mmCIF file of C-alpha atoms and ligand atoms in Angstrom:
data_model
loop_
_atom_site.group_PDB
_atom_site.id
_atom_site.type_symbol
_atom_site.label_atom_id
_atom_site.label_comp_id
_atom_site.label_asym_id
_atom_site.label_seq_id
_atom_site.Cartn_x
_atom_site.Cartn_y
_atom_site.Cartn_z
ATOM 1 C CA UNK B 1 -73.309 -62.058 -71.376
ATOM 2 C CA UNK B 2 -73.266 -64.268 -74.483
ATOM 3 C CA UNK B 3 -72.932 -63.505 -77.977
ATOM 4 C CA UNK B 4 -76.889 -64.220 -79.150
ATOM 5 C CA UNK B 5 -78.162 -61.882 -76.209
ATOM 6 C CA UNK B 6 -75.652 -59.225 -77.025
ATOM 7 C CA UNK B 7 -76.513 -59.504 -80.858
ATOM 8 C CA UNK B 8 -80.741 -59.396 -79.748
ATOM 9 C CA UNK B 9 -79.825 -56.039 -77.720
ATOM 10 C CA UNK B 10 -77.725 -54.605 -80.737
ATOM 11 C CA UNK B 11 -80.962 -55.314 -82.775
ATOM 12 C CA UNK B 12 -82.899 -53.678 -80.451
ATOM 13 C CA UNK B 13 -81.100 -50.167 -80.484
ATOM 14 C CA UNK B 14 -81.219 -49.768 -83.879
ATOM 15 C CA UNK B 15 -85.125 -50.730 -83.682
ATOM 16 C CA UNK B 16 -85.948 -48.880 -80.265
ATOM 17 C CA UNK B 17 -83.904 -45.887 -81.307
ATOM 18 C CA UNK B 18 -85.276 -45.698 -85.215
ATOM 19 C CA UNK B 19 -81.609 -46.186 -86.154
ATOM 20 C CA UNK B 20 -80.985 -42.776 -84.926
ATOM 21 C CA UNK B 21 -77.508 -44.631 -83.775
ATOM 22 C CA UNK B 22 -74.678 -46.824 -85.574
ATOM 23 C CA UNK B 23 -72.491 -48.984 -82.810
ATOM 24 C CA UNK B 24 -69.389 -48.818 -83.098
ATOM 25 C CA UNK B 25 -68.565 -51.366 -80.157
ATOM 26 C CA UNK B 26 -69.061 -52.544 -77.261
ATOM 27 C CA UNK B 27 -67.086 -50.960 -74.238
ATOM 28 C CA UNK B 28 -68.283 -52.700 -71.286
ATOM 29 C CA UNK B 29 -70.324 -56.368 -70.303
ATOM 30 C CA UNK B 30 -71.238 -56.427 -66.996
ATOM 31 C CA UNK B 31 -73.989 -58.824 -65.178
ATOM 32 C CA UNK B 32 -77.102 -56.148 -64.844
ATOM 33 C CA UNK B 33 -76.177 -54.956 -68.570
ATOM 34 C CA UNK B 34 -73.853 -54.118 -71.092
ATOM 35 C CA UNK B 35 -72.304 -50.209 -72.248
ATOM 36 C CA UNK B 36 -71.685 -49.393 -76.260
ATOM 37 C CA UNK B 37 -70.424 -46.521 -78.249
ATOM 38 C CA UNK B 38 -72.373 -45.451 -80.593
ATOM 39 C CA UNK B 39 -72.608 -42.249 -82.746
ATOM 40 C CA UNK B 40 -75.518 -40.526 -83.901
ATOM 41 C CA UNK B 41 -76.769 -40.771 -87.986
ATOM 42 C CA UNK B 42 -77.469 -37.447 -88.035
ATOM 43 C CA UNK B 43 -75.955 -34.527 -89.638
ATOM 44 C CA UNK B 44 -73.184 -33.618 -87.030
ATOM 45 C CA UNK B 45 -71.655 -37.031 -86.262
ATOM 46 C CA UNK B 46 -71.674 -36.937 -82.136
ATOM 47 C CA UNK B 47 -70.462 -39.869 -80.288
ATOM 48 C CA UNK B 48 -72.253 -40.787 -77.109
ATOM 49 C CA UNK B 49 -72.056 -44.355 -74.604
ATOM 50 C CA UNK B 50 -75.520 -46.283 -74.726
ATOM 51 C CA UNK B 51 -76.071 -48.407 -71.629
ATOM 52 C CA UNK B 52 -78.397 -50.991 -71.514
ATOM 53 C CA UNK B 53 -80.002 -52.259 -68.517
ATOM 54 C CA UNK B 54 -81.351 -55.453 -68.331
ATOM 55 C CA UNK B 55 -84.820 -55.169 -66.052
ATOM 56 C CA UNK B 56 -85.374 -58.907 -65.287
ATOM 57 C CA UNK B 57 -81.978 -59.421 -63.710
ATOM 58 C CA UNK B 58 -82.656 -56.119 -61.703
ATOM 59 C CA UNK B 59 -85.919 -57.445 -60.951
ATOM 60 C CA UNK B 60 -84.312 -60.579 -59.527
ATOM 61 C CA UNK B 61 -82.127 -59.265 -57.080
ATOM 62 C CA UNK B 62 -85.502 -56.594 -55.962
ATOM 63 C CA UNK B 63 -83.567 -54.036 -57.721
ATOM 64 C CA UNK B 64 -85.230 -50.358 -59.380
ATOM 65 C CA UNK B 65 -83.928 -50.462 -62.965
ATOM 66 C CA UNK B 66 -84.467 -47.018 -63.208
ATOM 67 C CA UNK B 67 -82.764 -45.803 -59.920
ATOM 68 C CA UNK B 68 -79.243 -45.345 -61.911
ATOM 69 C CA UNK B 69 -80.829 -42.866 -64.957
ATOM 70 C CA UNK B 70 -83.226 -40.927 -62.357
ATOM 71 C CA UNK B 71 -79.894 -40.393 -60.313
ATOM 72 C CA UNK B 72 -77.613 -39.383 -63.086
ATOM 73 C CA UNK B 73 -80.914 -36.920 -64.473
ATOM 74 C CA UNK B 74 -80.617 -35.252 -60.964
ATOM 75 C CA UNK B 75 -76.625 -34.504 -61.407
ATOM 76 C CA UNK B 76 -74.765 -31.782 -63.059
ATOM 77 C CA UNK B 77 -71.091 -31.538 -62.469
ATOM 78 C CA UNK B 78 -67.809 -31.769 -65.232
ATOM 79 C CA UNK B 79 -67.052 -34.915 -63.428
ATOM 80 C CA UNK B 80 -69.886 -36.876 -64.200
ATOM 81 C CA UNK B 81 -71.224 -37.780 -67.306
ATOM 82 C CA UNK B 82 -74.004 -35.594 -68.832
ATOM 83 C CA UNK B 83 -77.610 -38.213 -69.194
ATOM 84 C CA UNK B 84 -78.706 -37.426 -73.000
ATOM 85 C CA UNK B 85 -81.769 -39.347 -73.041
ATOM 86 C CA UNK B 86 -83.471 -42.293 -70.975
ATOM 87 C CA UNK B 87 -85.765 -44.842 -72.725
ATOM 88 C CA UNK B 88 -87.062 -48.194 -71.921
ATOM 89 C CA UNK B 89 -89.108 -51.295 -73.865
ATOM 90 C CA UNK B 90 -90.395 -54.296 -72.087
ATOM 91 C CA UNK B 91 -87.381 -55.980 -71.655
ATOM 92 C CA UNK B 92 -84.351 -53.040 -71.278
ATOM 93 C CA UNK B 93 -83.494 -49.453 -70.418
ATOM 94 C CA UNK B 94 -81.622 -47.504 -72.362
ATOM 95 C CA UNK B 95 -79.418 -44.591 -71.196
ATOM 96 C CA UNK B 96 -77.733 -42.217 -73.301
ATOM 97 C CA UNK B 97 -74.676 -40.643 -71.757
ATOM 98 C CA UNK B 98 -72.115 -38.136 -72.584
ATOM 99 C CA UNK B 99 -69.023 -40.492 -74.296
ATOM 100 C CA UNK B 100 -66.215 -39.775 -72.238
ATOM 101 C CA UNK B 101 -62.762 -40.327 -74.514
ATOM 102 C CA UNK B 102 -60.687 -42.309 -72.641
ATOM 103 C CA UNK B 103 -59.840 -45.177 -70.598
ATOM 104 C CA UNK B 104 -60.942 -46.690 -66.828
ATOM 105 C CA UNK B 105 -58.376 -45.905 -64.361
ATOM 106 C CA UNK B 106 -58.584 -49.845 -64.000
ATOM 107 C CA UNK B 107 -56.868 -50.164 -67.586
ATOM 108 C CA UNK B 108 -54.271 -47.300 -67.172
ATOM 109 C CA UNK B 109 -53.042 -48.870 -64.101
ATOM 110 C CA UNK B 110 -52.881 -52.183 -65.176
ATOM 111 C CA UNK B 111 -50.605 -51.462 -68.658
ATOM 112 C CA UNK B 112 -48.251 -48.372 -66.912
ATOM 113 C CA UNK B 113 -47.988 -49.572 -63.060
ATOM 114 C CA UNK B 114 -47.893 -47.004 -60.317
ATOM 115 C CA UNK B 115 -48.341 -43.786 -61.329
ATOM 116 C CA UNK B 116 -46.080 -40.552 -60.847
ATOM 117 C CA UNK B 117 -46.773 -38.361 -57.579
ATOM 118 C CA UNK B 118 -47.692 -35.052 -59.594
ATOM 119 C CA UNK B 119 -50.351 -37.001 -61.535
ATOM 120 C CA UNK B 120 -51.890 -38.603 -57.808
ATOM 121 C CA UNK B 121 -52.114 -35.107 -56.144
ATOM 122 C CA UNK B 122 -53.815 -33.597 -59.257
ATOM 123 C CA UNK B 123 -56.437 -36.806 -59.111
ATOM 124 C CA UNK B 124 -57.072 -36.975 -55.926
ATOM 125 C CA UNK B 125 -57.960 -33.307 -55.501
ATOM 126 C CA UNK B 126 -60.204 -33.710 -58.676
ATOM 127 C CA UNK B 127 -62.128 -37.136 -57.487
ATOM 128 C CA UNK B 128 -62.726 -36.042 -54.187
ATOM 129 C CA UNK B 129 -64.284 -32.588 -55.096
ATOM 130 C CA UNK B 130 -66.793 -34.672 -57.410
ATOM 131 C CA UNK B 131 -67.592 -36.955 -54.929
ATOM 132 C CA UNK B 132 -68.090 -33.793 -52.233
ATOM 133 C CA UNK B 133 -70.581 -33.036 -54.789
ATOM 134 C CA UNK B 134 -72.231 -35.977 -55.027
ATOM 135 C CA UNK B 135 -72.487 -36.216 -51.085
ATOM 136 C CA UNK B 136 -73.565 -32.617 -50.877
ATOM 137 C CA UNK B 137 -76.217 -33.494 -53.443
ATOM 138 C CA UNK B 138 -77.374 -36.439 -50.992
ATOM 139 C CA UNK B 139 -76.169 -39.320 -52.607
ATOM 140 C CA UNK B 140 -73.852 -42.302 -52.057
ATOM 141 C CA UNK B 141 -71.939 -43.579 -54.995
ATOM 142 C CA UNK B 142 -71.428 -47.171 -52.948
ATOM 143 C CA UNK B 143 -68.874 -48.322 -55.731
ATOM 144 C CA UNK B 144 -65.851 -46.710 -56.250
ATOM 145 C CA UNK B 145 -63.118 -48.198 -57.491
ATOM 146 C CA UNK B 146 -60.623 -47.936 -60.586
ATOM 147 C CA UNK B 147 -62.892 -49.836 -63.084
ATOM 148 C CA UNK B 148 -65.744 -46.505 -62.219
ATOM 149 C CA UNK B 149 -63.019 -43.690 -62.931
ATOM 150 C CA UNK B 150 -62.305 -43.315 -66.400
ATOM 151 C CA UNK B 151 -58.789 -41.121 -67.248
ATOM 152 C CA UNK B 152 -59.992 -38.740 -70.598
ATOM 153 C CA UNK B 153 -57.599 -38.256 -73.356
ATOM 154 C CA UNK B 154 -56.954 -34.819 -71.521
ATOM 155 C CA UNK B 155 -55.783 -36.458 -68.461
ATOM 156 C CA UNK B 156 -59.163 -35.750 -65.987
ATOM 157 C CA UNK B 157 -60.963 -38.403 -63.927
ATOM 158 C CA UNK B 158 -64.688 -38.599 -64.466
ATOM 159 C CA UNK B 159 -66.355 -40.913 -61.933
ATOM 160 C CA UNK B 160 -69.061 -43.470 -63.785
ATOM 161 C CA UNK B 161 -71.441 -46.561 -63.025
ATOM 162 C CA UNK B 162 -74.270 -44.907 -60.582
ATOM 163 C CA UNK B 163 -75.719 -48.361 -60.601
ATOM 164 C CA UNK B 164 -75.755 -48.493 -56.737
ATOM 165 C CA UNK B 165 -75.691 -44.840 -56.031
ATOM 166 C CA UNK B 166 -78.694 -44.251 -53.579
ATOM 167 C CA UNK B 167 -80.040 -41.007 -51.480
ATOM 168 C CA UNK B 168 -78.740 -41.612 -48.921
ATOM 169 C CA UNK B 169 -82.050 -41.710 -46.823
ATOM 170 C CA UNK B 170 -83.464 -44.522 -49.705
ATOM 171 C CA UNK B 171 -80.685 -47.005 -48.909
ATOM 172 C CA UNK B 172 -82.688 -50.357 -48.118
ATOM 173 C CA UNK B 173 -82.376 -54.070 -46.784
ATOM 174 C CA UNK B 174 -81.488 -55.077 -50.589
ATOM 175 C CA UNK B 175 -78.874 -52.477 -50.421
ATOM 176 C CA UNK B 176 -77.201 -54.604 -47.848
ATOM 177 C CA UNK B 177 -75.920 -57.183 -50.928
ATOM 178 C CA UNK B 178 -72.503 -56.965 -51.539
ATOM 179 C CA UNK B 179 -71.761 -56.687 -55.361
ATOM 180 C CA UNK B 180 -68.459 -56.270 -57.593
ATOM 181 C CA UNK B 181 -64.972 -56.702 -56.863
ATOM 182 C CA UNK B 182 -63.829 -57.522 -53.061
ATOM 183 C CA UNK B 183 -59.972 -56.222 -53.059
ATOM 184 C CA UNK B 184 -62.252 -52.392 -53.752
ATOM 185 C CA UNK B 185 -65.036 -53.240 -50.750
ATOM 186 C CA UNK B 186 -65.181 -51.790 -47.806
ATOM 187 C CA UNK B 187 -64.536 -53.689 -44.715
ATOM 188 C CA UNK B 188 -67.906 -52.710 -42.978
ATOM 189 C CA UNK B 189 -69.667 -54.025 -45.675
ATOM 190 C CA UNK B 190 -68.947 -57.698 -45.551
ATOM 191 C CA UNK B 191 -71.248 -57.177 -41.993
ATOM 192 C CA UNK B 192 -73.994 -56.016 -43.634
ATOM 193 C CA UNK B 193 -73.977 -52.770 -43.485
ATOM 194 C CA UNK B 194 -75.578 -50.991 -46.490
ATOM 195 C CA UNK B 195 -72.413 -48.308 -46.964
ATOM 196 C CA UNK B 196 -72.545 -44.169 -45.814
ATOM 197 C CA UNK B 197 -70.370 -41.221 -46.510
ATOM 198 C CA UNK B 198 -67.301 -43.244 -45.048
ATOM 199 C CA UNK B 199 -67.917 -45.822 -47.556
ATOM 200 C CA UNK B 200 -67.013 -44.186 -50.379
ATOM 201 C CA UNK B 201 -64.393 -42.048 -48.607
ATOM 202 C CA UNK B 202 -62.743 -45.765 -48.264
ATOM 203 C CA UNK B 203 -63.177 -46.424 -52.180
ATOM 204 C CA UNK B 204 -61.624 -43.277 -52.483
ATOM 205 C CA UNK B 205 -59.024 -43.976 -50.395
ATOM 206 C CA UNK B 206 -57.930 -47.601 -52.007
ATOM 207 C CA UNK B 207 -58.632 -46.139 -55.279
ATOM 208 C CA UNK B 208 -55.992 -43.749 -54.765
ATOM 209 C CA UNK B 209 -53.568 -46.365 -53.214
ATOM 210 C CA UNK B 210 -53.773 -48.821 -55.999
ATOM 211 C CA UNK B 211 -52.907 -45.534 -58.177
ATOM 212 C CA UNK B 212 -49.990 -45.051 -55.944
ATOM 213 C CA UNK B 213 -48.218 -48.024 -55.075
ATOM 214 C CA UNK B 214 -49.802 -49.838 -58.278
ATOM 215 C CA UNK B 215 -50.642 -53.005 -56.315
ATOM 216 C CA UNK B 216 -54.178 -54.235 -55.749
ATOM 217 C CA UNK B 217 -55.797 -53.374 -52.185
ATOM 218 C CA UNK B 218 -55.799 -56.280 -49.711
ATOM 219 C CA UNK B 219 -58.985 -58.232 -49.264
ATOM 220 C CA UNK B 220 -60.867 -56.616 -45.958
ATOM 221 C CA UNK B 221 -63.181 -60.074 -45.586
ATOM 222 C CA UNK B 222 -61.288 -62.140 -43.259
ATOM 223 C CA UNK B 223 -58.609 -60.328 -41.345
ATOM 224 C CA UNK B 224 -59.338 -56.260 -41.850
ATOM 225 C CA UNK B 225 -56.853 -55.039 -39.620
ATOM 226 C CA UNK B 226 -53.977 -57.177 -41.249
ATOM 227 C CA UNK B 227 -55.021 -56.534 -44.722
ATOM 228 C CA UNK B 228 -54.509 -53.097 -43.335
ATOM 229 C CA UNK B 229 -50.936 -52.956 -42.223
ATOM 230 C CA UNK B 230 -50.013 -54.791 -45.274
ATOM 231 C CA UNK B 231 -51.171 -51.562 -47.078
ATOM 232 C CA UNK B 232 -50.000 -49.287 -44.518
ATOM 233 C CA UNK B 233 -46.587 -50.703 -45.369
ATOM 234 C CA UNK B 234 -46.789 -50.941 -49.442
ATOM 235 C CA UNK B 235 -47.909 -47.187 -49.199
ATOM 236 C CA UNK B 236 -44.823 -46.133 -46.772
ATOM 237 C CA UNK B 237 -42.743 -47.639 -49.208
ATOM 238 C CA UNK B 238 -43.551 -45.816 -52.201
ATOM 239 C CA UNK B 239 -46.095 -43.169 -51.762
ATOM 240 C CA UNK B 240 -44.420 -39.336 -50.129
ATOM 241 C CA UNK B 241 -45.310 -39.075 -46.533
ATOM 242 C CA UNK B 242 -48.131 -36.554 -47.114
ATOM 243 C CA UNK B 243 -50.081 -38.973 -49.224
ATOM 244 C CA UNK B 244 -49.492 -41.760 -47.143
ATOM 245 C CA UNK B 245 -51.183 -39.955 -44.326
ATOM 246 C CA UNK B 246 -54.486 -38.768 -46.262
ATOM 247 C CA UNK B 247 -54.258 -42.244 -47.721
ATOM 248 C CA UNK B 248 -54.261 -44.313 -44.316
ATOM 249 C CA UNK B 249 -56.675 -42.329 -42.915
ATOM 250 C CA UNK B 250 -59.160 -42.690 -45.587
ATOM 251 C CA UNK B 251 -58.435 -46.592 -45.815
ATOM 252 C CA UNK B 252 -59.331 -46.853 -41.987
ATOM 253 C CA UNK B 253 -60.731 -49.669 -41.062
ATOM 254 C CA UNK B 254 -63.316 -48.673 -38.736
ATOM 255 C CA UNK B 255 -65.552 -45.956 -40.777
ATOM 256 C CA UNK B 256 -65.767 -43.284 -37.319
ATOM 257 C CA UNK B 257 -61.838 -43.103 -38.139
ATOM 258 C CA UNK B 258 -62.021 -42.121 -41.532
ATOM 259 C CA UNK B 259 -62.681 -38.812 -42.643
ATOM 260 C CA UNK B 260 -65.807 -37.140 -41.578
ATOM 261 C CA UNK B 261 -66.784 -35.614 -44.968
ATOM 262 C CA UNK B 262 -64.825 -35.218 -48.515
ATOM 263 C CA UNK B 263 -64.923 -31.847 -47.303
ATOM 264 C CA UNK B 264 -62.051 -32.038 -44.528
ATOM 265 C CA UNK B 265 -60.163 -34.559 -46.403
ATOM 266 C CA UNK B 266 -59.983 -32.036 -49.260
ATOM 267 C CA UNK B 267 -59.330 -29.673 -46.232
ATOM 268 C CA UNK B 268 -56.433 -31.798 -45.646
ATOM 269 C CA UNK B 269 -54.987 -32.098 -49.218
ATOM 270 C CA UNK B 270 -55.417 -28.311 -50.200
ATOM 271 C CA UNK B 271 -53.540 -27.659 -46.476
ATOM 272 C CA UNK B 272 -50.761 -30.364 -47.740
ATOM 273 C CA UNK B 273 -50.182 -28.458 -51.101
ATOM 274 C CA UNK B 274 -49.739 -25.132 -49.549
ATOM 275 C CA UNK B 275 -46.934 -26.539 -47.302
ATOM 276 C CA UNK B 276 -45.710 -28.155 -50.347
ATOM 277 C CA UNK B 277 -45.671 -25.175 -52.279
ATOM 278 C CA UNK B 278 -43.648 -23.079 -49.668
ATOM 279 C CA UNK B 279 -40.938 -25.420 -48.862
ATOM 280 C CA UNK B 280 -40.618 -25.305 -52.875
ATOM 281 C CA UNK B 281 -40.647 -21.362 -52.380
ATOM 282 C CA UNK B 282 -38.090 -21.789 -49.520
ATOM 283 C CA UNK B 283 -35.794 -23.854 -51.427
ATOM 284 C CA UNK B 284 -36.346 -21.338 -54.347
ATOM 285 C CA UNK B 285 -35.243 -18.717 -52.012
ATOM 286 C CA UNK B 286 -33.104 -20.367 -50.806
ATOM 287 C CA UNK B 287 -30.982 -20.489 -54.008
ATOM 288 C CA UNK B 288 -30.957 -17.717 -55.296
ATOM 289 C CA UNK B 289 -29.650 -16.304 -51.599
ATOM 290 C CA UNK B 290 -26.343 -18.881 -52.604
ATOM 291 C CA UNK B 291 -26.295 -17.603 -55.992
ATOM 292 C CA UNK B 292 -26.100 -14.225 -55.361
ATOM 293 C CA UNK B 293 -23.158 -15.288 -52.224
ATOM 294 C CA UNK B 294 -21.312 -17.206 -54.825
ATOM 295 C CA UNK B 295 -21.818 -14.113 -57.474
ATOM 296 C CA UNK B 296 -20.679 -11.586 -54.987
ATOM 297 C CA UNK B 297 -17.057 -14.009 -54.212
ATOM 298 C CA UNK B 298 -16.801 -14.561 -57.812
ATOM 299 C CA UNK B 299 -16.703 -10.854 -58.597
ATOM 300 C CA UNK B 300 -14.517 -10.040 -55.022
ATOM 301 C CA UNK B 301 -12.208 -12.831 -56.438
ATOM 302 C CA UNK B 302 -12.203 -10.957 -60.227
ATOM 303 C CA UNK B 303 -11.507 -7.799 -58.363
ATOM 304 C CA UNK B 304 -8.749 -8.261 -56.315
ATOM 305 C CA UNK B 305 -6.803 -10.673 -59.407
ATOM 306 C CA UNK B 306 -6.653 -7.734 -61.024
HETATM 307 N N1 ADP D 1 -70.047 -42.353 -70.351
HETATM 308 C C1 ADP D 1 -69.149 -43.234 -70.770
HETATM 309 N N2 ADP D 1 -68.237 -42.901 -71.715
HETATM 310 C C2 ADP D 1 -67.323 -43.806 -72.158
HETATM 311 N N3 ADP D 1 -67.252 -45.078 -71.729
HETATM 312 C C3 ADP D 1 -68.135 -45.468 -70.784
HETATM 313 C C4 ADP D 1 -69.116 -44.586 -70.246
HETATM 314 N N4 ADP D 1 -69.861 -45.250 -69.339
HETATM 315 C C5 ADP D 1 -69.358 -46.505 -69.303
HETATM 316 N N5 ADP D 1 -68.321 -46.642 -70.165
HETATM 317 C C6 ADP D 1 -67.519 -47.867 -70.423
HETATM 318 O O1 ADP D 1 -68.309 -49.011 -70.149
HETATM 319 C C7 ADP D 1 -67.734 -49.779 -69.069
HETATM 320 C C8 ADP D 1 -68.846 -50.284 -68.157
HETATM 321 O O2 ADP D 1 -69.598 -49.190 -67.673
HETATM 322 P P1 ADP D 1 -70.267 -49.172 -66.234
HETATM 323 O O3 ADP D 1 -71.200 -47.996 -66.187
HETATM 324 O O4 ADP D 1 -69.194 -49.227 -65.207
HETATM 325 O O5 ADP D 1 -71.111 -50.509 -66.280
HETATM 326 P P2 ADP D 1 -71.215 -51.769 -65.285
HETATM 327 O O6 ADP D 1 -72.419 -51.484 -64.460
HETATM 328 O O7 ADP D 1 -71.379 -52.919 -66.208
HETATM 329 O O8 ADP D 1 -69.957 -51.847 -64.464
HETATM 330 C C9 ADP D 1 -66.757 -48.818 -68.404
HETATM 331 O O9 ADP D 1 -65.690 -49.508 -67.819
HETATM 332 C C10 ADP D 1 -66.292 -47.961 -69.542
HETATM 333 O O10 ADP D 1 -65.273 -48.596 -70.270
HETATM 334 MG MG1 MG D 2 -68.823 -50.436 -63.502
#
């Protein structure tokens, strides 16, 4: 977006909005809009993210400009953003959102690389119960990837950007459009199919992988089931075997072998932990069955010196 538009939609907050806010910059610039922080003139200083729609380009591509605020009114969960207040002029909408304090996953990964194994398990439990929520509330998020998880300064993932979330019975022929980044798109999308369950259970699922091996998914366009064994193989050779498995089966390539539901695949990772956690209670065990051996021949070996 250039400078003069971005400076004509800065005026217009302060004007639309009675100067109720000051902005204190400008976090994201996408094509349907553009995201600020801003913080409230009133008494208590609160900080919230103002994000501005832009109707004609929504109008362009047949688009409902208010589809993402009537979505995010409908949802109530600590993983999504709390909707303050949704207002509109001729030209914009304006949603005010909960500021989350942080960073996009996008970011993180890009400055620190792959990230360690305790930090995956605790993510991917916490993503995929929000977006079990989301899908037991109906809807499809249709975009997830790294750059629509943000990482708070208190280390939780908050899943933003309902831009293309739909119910999933509303999904229409303009829903078939392929927007955003490719390497995060789901291989049954680039045959124009509008995206179900599966589809975000595949963001998830090379979300998670660029998180783990901290290389960017393959392109699924052109050759799906190569791009596939390519990340089959980065995965194997960095991510522990349990992962890998919850990983490759989310990544599938055809959607009827992914998971059925974020249900079973957090089925799947709770059952993973609790084998985890007693092979750590068997080695624990385990240990303290030698110590006490080596205790015992210690004191034998005391006893009989003297
Ligand atoms: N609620 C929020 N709190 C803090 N930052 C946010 C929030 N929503 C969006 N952002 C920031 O704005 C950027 C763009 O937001 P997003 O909703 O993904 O817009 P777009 O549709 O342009 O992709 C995000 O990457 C993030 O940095
Ligand atoms: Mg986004």
């Amino acid at each position: 977006m250039k400078k003069e538009k971005v400076a004509r939609i800065e005026e217009r907050i302060r004007s639309v909005f009675d100067q109720q806010y000051q902005i204190i910059k400008m976090l994201g610039n996408g094509g349907m809009g553009c995201v600020f922080h801003v913080q409230s003139n009133s008494v208590e200083i609160a900080d919230f993210a103002l994000k501005v729609l832009d109707k004609e380009v929504y109008i362009e591509n047949k688009l409902d400009f208010m589809r993402e605020a009537d979505v995010m009114k409908s949802l109530d969960h600590p993983g999504i953003p709390k909707i303050m207040a949704v207002t509109e002029d001729l030209d914009y909408v304006y949603m005010v959102q909960e500021y989350i304090r942080g960073e996009p996953l996008s970011l993180v990964i890009r400055k620190c690389g792959q990230i360690r194994e305790e930090y995956l398990q605790i993510w991917m439990e916490s993503m995929a119960e929000t977006l079990d929520y989301l899908h037991q509330q109906g809807l499809i998020h249709r975009d997830i990837k790294p750059d629509n998880m943000m990482l708070t300064d208190d280390c939780e993932i908050k899943i933003i950007d309902f831009g293309l979330a739909r119910k999933k019975e509303q999904i229409d022929q303009a829903d078939k459009k392929v927007f955003g980044t490719l390497s995060f798109t789901a291989p049954e999308r680039f045959t124009k199919k509008v995206g179900t369950v599966q589809t975000d259970i595949y963001g998830f699922g090379v979300t998670m992988y660029y998180v783990a091996t901290g290389k960017k998914p393959e392109n699924m366009k052109t050759s799906p089931q190569e791009s596939y064994a390519i990340m089959e193989k980065k995965l194997g050779e960095t991510a522990p075997p349990e992962i890998r498995e919850i990983l490759t089966k989310a990544m599938a390539v055809k959607p009827q072998q992914r998971y059925r539901s974020f249900e079973a695949l957090r089925g799947d990772l709770a059952h993973q932990n609790l084998v985890r956690n007693a092979e750590f209670e068997d080695r624990q065990v385990q240990f303290s069955h030698m110590f006490l051996i080596l205790a015992t021949l210690f004191l034998i070996g005391l006893i009989s010196a003297y």
